[in-house]
PDB file of C-alpha atoms in Angstrom:
ATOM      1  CA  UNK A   1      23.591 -15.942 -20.107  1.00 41.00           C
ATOM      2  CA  UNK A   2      20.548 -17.296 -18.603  1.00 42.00           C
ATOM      3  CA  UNK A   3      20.920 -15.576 -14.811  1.00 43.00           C
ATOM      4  CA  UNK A   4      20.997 -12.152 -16.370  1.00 44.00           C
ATOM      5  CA  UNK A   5      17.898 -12.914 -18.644  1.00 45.00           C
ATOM      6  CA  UNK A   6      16.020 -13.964 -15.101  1.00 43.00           C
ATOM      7  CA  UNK A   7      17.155 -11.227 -13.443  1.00 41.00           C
ATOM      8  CA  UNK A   8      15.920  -8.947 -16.090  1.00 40.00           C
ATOM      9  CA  UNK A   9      12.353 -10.509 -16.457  1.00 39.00           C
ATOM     10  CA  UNK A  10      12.240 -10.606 -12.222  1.00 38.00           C
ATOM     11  CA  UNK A  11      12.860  -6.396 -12.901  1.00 39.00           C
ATOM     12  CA  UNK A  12      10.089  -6.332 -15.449  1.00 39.00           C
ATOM     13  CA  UNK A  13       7.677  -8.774 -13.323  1.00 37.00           C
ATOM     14  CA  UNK A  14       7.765  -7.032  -9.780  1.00 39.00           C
ATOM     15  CA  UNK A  15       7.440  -3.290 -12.065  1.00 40.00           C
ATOM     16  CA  UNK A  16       4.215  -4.748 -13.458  1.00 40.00           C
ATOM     17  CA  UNK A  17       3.113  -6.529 -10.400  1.00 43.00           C
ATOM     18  CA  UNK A  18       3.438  -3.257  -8.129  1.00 48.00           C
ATOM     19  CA  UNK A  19       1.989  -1.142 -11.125  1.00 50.00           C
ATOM     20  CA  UNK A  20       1.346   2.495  -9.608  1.00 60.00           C
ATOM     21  CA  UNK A  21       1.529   2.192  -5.612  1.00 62.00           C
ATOM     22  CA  UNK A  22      -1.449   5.141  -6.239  1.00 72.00           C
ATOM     23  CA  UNK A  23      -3.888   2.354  -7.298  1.00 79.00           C
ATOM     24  CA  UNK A  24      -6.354   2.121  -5.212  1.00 90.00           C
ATOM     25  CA  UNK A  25      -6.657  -1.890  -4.102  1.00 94.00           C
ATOM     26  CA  UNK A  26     -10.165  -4.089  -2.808  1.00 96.00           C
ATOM     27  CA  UNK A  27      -8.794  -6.822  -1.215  1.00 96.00           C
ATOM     28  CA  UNK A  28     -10.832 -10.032  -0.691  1.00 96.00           C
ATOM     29  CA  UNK A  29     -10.507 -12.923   1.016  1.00 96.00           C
ATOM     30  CA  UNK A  30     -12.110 -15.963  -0.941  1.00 96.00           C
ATOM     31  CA  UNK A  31     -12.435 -20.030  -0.845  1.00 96.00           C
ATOM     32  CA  UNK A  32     -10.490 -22.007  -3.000  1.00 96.00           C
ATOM     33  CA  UNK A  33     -13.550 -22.547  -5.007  1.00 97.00           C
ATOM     34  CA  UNK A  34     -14.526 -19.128  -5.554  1.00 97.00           C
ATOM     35  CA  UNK A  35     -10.660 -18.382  -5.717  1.00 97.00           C
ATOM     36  CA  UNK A  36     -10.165 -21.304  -9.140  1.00 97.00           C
ATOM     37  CA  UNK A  37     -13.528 -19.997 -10.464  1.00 97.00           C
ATOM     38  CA  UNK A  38     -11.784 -16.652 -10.603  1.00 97.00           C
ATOM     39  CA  UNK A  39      -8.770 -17.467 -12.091  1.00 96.00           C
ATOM     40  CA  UNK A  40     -10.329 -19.866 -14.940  1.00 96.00           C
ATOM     41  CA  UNK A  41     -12.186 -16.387 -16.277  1.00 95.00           C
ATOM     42  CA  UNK A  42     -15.555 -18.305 -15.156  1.00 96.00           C
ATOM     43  CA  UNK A  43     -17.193 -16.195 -12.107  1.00 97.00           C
ATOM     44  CA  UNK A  44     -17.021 -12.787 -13.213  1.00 97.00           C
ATOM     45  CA  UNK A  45     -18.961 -11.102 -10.169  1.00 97.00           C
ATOM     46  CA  UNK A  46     -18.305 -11.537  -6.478  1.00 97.00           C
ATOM     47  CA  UNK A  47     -21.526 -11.314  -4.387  1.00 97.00           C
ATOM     48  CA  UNK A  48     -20.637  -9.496  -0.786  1.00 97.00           C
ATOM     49  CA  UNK A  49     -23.549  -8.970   2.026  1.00 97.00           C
ATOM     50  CA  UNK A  50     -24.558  -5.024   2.478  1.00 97.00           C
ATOM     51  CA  UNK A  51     -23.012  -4.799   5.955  1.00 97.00           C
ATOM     52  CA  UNK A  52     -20.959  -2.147   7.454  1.00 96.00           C
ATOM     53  CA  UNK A  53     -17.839  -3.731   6.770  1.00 95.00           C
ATOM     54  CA  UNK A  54     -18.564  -4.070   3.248  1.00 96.00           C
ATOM     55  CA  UNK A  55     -19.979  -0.282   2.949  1.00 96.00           C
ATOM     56  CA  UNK A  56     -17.005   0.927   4.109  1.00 95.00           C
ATOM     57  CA  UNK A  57     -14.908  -0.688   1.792  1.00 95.00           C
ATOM     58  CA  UNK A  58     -17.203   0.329  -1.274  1.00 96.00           C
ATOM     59  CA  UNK A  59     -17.842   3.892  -0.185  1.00 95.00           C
ATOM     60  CA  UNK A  60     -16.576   6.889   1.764  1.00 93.00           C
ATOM     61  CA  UNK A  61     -17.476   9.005   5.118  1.00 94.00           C
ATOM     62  CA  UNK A  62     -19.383  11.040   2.098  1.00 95.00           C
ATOM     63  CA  UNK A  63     -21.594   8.229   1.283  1.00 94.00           C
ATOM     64  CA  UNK A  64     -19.598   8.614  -1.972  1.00 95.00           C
ATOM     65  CA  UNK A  65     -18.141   5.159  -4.419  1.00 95.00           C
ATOM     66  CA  UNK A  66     -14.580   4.319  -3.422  1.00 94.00           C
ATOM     67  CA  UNK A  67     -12.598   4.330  -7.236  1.00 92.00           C
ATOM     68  CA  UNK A  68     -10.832   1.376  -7.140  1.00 95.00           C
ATOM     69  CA  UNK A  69      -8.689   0.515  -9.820  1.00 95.00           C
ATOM     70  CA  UNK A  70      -7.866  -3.310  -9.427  1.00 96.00           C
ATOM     71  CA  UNK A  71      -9.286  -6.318  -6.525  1.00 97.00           C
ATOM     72  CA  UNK A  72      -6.497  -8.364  -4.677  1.00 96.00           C
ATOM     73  CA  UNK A  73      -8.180 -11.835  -4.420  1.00 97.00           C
ATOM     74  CA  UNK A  74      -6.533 -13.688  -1.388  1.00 96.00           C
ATOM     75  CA  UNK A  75      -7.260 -17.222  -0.982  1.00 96.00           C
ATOM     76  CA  UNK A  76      -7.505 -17.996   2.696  1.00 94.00           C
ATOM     77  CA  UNK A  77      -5.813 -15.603   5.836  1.00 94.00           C
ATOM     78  CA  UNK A  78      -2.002 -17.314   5.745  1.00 93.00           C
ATOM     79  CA  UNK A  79       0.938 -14.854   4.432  1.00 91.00           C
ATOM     80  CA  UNK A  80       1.572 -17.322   1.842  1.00 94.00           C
ATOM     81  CA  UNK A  81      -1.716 -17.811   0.304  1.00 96.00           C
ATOM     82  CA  UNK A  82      -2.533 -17.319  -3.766  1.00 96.00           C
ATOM     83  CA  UNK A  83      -3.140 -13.831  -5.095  1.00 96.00           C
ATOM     84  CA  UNK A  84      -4.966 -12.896  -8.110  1.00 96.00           C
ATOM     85  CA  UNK A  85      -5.141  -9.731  -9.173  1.00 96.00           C
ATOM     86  CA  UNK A  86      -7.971  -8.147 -11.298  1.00 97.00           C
ATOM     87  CA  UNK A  87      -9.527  -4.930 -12.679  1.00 96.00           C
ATOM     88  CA  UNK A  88     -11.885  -3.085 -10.844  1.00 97.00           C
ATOM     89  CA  UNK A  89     -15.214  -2.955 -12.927  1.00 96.00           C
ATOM     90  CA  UNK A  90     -17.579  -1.203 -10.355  1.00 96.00           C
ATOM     91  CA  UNK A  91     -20.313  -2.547  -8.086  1.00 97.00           C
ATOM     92  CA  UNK A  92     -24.140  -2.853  -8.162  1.00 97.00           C
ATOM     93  CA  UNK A  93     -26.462  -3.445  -5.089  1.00 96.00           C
ATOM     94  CA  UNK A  94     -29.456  -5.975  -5.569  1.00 96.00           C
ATOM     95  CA  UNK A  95     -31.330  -7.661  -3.052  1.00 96.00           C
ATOM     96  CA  UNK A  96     -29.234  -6.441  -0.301  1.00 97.00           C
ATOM     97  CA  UNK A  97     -26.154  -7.488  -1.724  1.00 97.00           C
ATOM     98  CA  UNK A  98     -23.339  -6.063  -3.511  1.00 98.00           C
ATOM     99  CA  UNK A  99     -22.262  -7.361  -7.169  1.00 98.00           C
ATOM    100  CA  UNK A 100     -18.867  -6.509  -7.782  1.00 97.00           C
ATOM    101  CA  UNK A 101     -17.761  -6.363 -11.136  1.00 97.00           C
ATOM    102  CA  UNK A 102     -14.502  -8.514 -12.019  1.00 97.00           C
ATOM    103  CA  UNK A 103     -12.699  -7.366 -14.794  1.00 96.00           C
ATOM    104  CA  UNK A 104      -9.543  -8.525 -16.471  1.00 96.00           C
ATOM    105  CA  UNK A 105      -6.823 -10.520 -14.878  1.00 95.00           C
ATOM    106  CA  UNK A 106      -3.964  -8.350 -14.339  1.00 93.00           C
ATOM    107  CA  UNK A 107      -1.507 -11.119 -12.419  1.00 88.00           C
TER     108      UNK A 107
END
């Protein structure tokens, strides 16, 4: 009785984890240390250089905020690295950086 119990909870899991494939998703790539900081509920804003690369992410062609609904944190480039998933809570700009919010963990 235990397989079908698995299998059931695997179902349930992947729904959740894949939520609404209309969310929109900010993926980062972070260091371990950041990464742990993250998960523990301690660092609750991640601190990203105003650059193009990072203005295009955060806004559109428009000039207007991107709506993101959740941040994929990805610790390090290989396929099999940790995820942590969080809610979006916006973005400030200060001192030529950008403070974006971390919200709740979602996975």
């Amino acid at each position: 009785m235990k397989g079908p119990k698995n299998i059931t909870h695997y179902k349930q899991t992947a729904a959740i984890i894949h939520l609404n494939p209309t969310m929109l998703t900010l993926k980062i790539i972070i260091k371990k240390e950041w990464f742990d900081q993250i998960a523990a509920g301690t660092k609750k804003i991640e601190y990203r250089d105003v650059v193009p690369f990072w203005t295009s992410r955060l806004f559109d062609t428009e000039g207007k905020r991107r709506k993101y609904d959740r941040i994929e944190f990805i610790n390090g480039y290989n396929k099999d690295a940790r995820r942590l998933i969080t809610a979006f809570e916006g973005f400030t700009t200060k001192n030529n950086t950008y403070c974006i919010k971390i919200g709740k963990i979602i996975k």
